[in-house]
XYZ file of C-alpha atoms in Angstrom:
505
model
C 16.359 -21.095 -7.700
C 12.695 -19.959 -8.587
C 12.103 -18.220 -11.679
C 9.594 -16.245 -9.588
C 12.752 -14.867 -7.940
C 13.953 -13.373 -10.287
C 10.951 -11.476 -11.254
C 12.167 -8.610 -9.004
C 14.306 -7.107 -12.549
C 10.812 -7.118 -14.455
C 9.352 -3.654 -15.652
C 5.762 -2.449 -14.752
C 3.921 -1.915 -18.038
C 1.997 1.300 -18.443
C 1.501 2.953 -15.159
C 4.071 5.653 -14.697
C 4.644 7.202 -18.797
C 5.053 11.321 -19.104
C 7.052 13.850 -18.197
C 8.740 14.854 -14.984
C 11.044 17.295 -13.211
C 14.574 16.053 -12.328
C 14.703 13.402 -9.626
C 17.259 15.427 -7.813
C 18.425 18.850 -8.118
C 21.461 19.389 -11.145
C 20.882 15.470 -11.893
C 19.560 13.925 -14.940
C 15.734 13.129 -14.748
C 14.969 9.715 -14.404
C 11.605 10.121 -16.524
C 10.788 8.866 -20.232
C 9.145 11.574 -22.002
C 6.024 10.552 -23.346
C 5.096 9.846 -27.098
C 1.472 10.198 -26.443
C 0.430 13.453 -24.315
C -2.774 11.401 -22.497
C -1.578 11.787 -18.958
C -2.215 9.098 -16.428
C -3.647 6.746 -19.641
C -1.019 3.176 -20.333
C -0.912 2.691 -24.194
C 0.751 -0.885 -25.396
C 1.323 1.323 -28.429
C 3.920 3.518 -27.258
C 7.649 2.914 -28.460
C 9.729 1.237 -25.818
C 13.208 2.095 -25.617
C 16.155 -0.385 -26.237
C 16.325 -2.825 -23.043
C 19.692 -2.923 -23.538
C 21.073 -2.438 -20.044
C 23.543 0.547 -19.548
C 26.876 -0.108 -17.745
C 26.974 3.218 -16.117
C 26.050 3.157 -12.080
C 23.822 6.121 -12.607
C 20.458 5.765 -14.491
C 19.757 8.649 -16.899
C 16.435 7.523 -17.666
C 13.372 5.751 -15.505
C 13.546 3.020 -18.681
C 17.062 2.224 -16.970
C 15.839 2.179 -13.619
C 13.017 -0.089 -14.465
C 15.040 -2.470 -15.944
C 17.416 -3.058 -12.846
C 14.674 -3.139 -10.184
C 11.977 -4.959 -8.971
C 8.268 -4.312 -10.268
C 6.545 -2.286 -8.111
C 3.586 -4.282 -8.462
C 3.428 -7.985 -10.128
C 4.962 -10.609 -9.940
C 4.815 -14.680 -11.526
C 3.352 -12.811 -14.392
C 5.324 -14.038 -16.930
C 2.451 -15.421 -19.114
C 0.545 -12.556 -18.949
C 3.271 -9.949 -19.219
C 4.757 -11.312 -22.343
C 1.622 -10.951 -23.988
C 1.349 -7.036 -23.706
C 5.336 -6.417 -25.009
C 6.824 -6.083 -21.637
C 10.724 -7.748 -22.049
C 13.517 -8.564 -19.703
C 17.163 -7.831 -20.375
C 18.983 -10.920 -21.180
C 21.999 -9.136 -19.715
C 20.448 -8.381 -16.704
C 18.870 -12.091 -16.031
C 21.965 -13.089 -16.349
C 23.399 -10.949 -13.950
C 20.826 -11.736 -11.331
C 20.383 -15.403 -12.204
C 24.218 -15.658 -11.103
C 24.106 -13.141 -7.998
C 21.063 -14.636 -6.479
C 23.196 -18.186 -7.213
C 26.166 -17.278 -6.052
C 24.524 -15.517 -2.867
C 22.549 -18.851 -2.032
C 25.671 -20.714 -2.585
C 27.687 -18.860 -0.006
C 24.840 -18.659 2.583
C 23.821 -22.202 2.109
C 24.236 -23.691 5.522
C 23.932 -20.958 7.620
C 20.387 -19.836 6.911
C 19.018 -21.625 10.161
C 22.083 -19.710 11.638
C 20.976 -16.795 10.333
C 17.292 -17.203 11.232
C 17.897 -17.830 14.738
C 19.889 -14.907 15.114
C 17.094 -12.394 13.626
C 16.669 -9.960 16.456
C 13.065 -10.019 18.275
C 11.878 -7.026 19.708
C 12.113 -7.505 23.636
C 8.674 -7.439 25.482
C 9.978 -4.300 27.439
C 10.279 -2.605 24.530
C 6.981 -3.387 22.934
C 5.359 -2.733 26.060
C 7.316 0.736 26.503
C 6.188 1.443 22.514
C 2.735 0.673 23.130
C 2.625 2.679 26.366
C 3.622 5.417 24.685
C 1.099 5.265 22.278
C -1.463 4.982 24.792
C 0.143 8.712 26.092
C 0.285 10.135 23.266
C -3.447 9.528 22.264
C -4.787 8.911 25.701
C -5.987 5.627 24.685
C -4.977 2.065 27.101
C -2.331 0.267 25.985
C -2.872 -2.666 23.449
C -1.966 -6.240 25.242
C 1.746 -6.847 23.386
C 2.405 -10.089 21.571
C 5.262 -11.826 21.130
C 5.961 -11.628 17.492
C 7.393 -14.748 16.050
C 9.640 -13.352 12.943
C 10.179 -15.802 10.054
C 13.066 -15.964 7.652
C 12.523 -13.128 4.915
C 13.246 -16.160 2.353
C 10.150 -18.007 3.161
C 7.377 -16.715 1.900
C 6.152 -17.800 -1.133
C 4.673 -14.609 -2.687
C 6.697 -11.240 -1.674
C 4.802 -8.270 -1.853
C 1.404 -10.264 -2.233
C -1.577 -9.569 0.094
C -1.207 -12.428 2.213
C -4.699 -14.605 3.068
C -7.048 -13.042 5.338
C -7.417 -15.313 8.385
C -5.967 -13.666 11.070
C -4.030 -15.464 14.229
C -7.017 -16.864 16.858
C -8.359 -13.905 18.981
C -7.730 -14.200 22.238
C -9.928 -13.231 25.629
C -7.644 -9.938 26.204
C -8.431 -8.726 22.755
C -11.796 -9.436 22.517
C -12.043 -7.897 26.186
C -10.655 -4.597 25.322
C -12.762 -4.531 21.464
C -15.581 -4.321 24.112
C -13.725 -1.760 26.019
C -13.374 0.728 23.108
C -17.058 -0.353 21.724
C -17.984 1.235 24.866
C -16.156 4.641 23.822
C -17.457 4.599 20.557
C -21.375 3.640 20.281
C -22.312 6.785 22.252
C -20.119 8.881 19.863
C -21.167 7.631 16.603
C -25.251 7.894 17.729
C -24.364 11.605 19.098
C -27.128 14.124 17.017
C -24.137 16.021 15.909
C -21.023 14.123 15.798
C -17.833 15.942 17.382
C -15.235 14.362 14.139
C -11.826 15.296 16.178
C -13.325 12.920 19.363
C -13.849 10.288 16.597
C -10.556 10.923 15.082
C -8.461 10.490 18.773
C -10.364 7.319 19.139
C -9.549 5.974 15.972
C -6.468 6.513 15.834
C -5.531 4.046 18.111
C -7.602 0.895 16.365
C -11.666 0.927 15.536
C -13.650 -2.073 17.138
C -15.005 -3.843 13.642
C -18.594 -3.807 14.770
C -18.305 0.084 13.753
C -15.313 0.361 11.735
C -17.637 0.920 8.089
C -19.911 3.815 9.590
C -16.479 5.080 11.157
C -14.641 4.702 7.943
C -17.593 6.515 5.929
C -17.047 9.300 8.902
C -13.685 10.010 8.836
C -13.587 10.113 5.252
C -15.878 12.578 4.653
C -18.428 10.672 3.206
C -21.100 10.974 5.124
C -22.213 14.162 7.113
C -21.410 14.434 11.276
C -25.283 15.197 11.422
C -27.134 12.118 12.233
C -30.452 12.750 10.651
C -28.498 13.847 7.313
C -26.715 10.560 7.026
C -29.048 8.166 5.708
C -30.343 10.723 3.021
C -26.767 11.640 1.908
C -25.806 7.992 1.636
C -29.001 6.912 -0.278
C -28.367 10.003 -2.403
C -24.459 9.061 -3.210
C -25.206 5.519 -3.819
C -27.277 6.477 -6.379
C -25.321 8.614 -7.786
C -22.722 6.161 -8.532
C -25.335 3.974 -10.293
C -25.982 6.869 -12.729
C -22.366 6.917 -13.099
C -22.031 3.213 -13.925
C -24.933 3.603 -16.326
C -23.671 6.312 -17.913
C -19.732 5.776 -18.881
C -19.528 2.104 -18.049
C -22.371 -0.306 -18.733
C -22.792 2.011 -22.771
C -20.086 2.316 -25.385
C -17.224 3.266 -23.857
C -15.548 6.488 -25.092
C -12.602 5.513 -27.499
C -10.334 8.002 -25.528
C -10.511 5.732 -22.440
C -10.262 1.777 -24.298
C -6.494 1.854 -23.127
C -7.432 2.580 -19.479
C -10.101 -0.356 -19.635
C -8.212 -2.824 -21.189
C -5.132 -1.941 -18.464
C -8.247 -2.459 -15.459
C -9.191 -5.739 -17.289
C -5.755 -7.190 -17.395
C -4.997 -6.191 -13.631
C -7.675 -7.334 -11.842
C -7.584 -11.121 -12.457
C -3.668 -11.060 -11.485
C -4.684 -9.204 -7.763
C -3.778 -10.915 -4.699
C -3.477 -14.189 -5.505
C -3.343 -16.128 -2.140
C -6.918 -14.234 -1.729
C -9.630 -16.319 -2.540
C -12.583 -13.952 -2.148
C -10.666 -11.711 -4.995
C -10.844 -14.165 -7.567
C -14.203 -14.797 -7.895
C -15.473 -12.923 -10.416
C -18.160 -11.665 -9.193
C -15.617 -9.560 -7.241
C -13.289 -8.519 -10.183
C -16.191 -7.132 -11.946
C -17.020 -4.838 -8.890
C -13.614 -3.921 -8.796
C -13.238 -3.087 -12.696
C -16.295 -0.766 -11.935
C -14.640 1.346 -9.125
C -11.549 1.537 -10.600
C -12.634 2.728 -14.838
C -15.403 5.376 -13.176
C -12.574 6.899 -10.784
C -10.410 7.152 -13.831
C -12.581 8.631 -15.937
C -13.638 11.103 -13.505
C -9.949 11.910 -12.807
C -8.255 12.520 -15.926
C -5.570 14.208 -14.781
C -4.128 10.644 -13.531
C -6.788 7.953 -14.658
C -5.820 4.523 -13.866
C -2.471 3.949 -12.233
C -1.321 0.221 -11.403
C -1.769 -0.787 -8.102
C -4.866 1.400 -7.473
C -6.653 -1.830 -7.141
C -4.878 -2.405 -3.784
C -6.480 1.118 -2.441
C -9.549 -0.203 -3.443
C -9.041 -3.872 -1.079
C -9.386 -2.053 2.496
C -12.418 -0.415 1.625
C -14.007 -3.566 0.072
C -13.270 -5.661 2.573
C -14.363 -3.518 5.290
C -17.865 -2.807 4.199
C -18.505 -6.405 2.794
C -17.518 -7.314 6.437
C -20.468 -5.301 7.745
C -23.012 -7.046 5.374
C -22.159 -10.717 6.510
C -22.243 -12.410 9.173
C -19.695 -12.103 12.084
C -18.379 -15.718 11.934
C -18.228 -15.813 8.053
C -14.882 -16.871 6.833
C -13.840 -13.957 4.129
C -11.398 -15.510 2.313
C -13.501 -18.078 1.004
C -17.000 -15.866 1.521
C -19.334 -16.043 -1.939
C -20.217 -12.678 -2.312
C -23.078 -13.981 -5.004
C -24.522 -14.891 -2.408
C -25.368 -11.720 -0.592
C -28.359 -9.681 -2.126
C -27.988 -7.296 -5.414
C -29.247 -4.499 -2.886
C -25.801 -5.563 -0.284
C -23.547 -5.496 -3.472
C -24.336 -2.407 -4.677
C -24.215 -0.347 -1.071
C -20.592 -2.284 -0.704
C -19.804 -1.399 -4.267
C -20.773 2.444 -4.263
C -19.208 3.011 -0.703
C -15.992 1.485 -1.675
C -16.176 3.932 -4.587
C -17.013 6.967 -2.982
C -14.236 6.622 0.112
C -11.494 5.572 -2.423
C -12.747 9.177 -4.142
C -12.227 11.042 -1.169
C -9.045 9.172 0.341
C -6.846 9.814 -3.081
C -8.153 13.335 -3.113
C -5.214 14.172 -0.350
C -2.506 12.079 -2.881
C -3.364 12.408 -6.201
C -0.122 13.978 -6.914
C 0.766 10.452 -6.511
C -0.499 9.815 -9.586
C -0.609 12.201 -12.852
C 2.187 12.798 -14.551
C 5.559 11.012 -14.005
C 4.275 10.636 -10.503
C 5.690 13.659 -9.356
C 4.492 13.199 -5.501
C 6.263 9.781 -5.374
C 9.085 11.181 -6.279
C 9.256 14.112 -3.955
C 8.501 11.460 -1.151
C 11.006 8.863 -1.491
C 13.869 11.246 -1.868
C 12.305 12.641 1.883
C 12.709 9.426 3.295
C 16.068 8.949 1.861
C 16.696 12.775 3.769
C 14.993 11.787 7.092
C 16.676 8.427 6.964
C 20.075 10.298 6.725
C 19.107 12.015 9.504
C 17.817 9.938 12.015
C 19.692 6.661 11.551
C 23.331 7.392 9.514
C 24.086 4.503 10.424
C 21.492 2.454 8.228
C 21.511 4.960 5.655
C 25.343 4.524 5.224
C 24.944 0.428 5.086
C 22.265 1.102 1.451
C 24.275 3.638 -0.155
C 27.432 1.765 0.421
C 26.150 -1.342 -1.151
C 24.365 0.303 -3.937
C 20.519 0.131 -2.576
C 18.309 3.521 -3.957
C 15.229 4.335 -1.603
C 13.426 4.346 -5.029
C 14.369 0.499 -5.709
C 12.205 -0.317 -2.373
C 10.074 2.561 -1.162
C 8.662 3.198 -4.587
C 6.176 0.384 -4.321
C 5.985 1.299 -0.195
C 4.565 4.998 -1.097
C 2.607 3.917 -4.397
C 0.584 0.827 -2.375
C 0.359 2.660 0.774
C 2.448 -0.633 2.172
C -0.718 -2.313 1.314
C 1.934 -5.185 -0.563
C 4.031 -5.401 2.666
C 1.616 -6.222 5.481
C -1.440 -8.569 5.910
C -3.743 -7.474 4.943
C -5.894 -7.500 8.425
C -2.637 -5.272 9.516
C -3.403 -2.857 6.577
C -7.073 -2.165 7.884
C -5.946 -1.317 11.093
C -3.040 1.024 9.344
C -5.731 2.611 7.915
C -7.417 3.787 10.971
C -4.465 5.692 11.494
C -4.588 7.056 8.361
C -7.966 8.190 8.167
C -8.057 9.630 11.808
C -5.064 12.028 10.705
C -6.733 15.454 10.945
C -4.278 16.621 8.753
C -4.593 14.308 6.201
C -2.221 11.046 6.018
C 0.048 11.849 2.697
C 2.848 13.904 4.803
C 1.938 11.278 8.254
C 2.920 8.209 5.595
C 6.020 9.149 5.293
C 7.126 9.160 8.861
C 5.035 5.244 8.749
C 7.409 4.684 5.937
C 10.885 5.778 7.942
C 9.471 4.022 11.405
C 9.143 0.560 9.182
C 12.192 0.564 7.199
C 13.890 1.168 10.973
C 12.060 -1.911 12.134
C 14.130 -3.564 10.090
C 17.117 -2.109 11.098
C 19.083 -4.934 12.457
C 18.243 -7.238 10.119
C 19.497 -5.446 7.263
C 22.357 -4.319 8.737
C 23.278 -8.063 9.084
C 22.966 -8.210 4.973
C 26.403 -7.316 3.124
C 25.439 -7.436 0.063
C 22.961 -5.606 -2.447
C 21.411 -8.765 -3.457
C 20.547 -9.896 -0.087
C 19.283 -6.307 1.351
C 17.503 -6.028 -1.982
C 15.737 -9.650 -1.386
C 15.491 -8.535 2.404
C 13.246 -5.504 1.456
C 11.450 -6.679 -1.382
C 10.036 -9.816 1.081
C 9.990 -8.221 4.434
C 8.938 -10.838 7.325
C 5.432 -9.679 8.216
C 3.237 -12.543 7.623
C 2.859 -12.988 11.557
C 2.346 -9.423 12.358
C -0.490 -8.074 14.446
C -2.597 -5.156 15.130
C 0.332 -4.856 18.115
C 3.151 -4.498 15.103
C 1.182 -2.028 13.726
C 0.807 -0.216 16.940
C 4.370 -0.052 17.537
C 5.356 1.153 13.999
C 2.436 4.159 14.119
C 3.705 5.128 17.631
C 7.032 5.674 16.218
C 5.968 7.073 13.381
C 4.257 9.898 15.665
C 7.587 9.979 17.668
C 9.524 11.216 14.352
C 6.686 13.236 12.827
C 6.509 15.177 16.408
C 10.305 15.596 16.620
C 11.322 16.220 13.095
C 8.354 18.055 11.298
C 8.954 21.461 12.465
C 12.685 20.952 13.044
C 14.481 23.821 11.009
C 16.369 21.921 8.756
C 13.776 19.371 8.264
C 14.014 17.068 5.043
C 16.780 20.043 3.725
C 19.290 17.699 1.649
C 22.314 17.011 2.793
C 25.880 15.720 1.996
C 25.118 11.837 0.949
């Protein structure tokens, strides 16, 4: 077995220290009071508890919890993590070392078994799903694919950004990105832009030829007025400049050396199987974005895994600045003008601003908002599928164990990351704003899965199951199908009475 297997049990350093309510009501609160009372700032100085692993079955502290799960965000970074104080429980390697043994052991042999048997969804059913869809946002259907699911023990890196070369496009798609290019030129060069058209034709998937101005739309970025657009967006990109200038290219403020150093050490480690993100070129673009957002939100500041909310936007505006047929995973962005960095830099900046303003509860203290959302799922989950929700709590699974990193990374660490983008759309063409739409994304996923896990019968395996979900293969038609069933639960559930009221578990 690979060491990198066990990496699951390892503890995120710094991102989540402070003070919280109780995770549940008349339960003990799973959050570590804080020593230092900097919210949303990581400190290597702060006193870690014992990691002496408790017997009990019920945490009483987030320390616990951390020890027993998986990171939420890194993983293979042994080398790095040992440097910074970060330990694992003897006890519990131990205890996984010999349950992920012992599970191999009595599985060996019947993986290919098992692999064949992994349910595909029929191409009625993608085709009714995608139909649907089409209804509900009066859009035409997306061609359907037929997904080829691999084993959930193949991939090399779980809950890694996988590379960015998509599968080969194919004369329907590229026939209907022309169809919808159609429906959207005249919109975007309207004098005054109508933003709820844009946001029904978004929602369905945005052609790439216009997804950047679309993106800077829908976020609020740049005005619906046509004539105001290019003065606001000269206007903002220079105001990031002075912003850069100011905090980050001076001597930085001794009250915000922790959050630095925490940028510096994450940004190297990011997405891995991603060439384009380790050149450094890129990982000094990135520190940028992420130390002037924390500084200008103190009230959070840097939280791990903000990095992967920064990707999207990156990757969506350097696509607009090179050429259609460049290959982005191994793209040098030296290459491109200082004038091309710095628009892709300051936009990037400036949407990531105004996409976390609907979720920053996400991230200040104890990450309250997290909280509140995974015990929803684990409510709406009870509700809509017992049956599923029966098979974890029987064999010992939390929602927080899996959904935690689900909710923090926007499932940016579960999908492709061509699949994220087009997530995305969906997200930003929520008139409402995504943060409560997420969570119904979150419940439609998890009962993707459905048969799958039910086939598990053992915490190990559902816990290796979710932490390395099969979605390597997945398409913008995956995504499709998961948002239109998302809709389906958000429309039938939101304004039910007793929605998201807890329950007996």
């Amino acid at each position: 077995m690979h060491l990198s297997e066990l990496s699951q049990f390892r503890v995120p350093h710094g991102n989540m220290d402070g003070i919280g309510d109780t995770y549940e009501e008349g339960k003990p609160s799973f959050w570590k009071k804080s020593s230092k009372a900097v919210p949303g700032r990581p400190s290597p100085k702060r006193d870690l508890r014992s990691n002496s692993f408790k017997s009990s079955s019920t945490s009483t502290s987030f320390q616990d919890f951390q020890e027993s799960v998986n990171d939420a965000w890194d993983l293979a970074d042994d080398d790095i993590c040992g440097s910074t104080g970060v330990t694992i429980s003897s006890r519990v390697s131990q205890s996984a070392a010999l349950s992920v043994i012992n599970n191999h052991r009595n599985t060996a042999g019947s993986e290919e078994e098992r692999s064949s048997q992994q349910p595909i969804l029929s191409e009625q059913k993608k085709t009714e799903a995608i139909q649907r869809l089409a209804l509900l946002q009066n859009s035409q259907a997306t061609p359907t694919v037929n997904a080829q699911h691999t084993p959930h023990h193949a991939r090399q890196f779980p809950g890694r950004p996988q590379p960015l070369r998509g599968l080969p496009s194919s004369g329907s798609r590229e026939g209907e990105e022309s169809s919808k290019l159609e429906r959207f030129q005249p919109l975007l060069e309207s004098t005054l832009l109508n933003l709820e058209d844009l946001r029904q034709l978004s929602w369905s998937g945005i052609p790439v030829k216009v997804r950047a101005i679309t993106w800077r739309l829908l976020s609020g970025y740049v005005p619906a007025n046509l004539e105001r657009r290019q003065q606001v967006l000269e206007q903002k990109r220079q105001d990031y400049w002075n912003l850069v200038k100011q905090y980050f290219n001076t001597d930085r403020d001794e009250a915000y050396e922790d959050t630095y150093r925490q940028i510096h050490i994450d940004i190297p480690r990011m997405s891995p199987l991603i060439a384009l993100f380790q050149q450094q070129t890129v990982q000094e673009m990135f520190e940028r974005i992420l130390y002037i957002w924390a500084i200008r939100h103190p009230a959070s500041g840097y939280v791990q895994g903000m990095n992967d909310l920064v990707t999207p936007f990156y990757i969506v505006f350097l696509q607009e600045a090179i050429p259609a047929d460049s290959d982005l995973d191994t793209f040098n962005v030296s290459q491109l003008t200082k004038e091309q960095r710095d628009i892709i830099e300051a936009d990037s900046f400036w949407c990531l601003s105004k996409f976390l303003d609907g979720i920053q509860d996400n991230y200040i203290f104890a990450q309250l908002g997290i909280q509140r959302k995974v015990n929803q799922l684990k409510e709406l989950i009870q509700r809509i599928d017992s049956a599923l929700h029966r098979h974890l709590q029987q064999h010992g699974v939390d929602y927080l164990q899996f959904s935690f990193r689900w909710m923090n990374n926007l499932l940016t660490r579960e999908l492709p990351l061509y699949c994220t983008i087009r997530l995305w759309d969906t997200y930003l063409a929520e008139s409402d704003g995504f943060a409560s739409f997420q969570l119904y994304v979150c419940a439609a996923f998890l009962m993707h899965w459905r048969q799958e896990l039910l086939q598990e019968k053992d915490f190990q395996g559902l816990m290796l199951m979710l932490q390395n979900l099969p979605t390597q293969r997945w398409t913008d038609s995956e995504i499709s199908i998961v948002v239109a069933e998302a809709y389906r639960l958000k429309f039938t559930f939101a304004d039910a009475p007793n929605h998201l009221q807890s329950g007996d578990r």
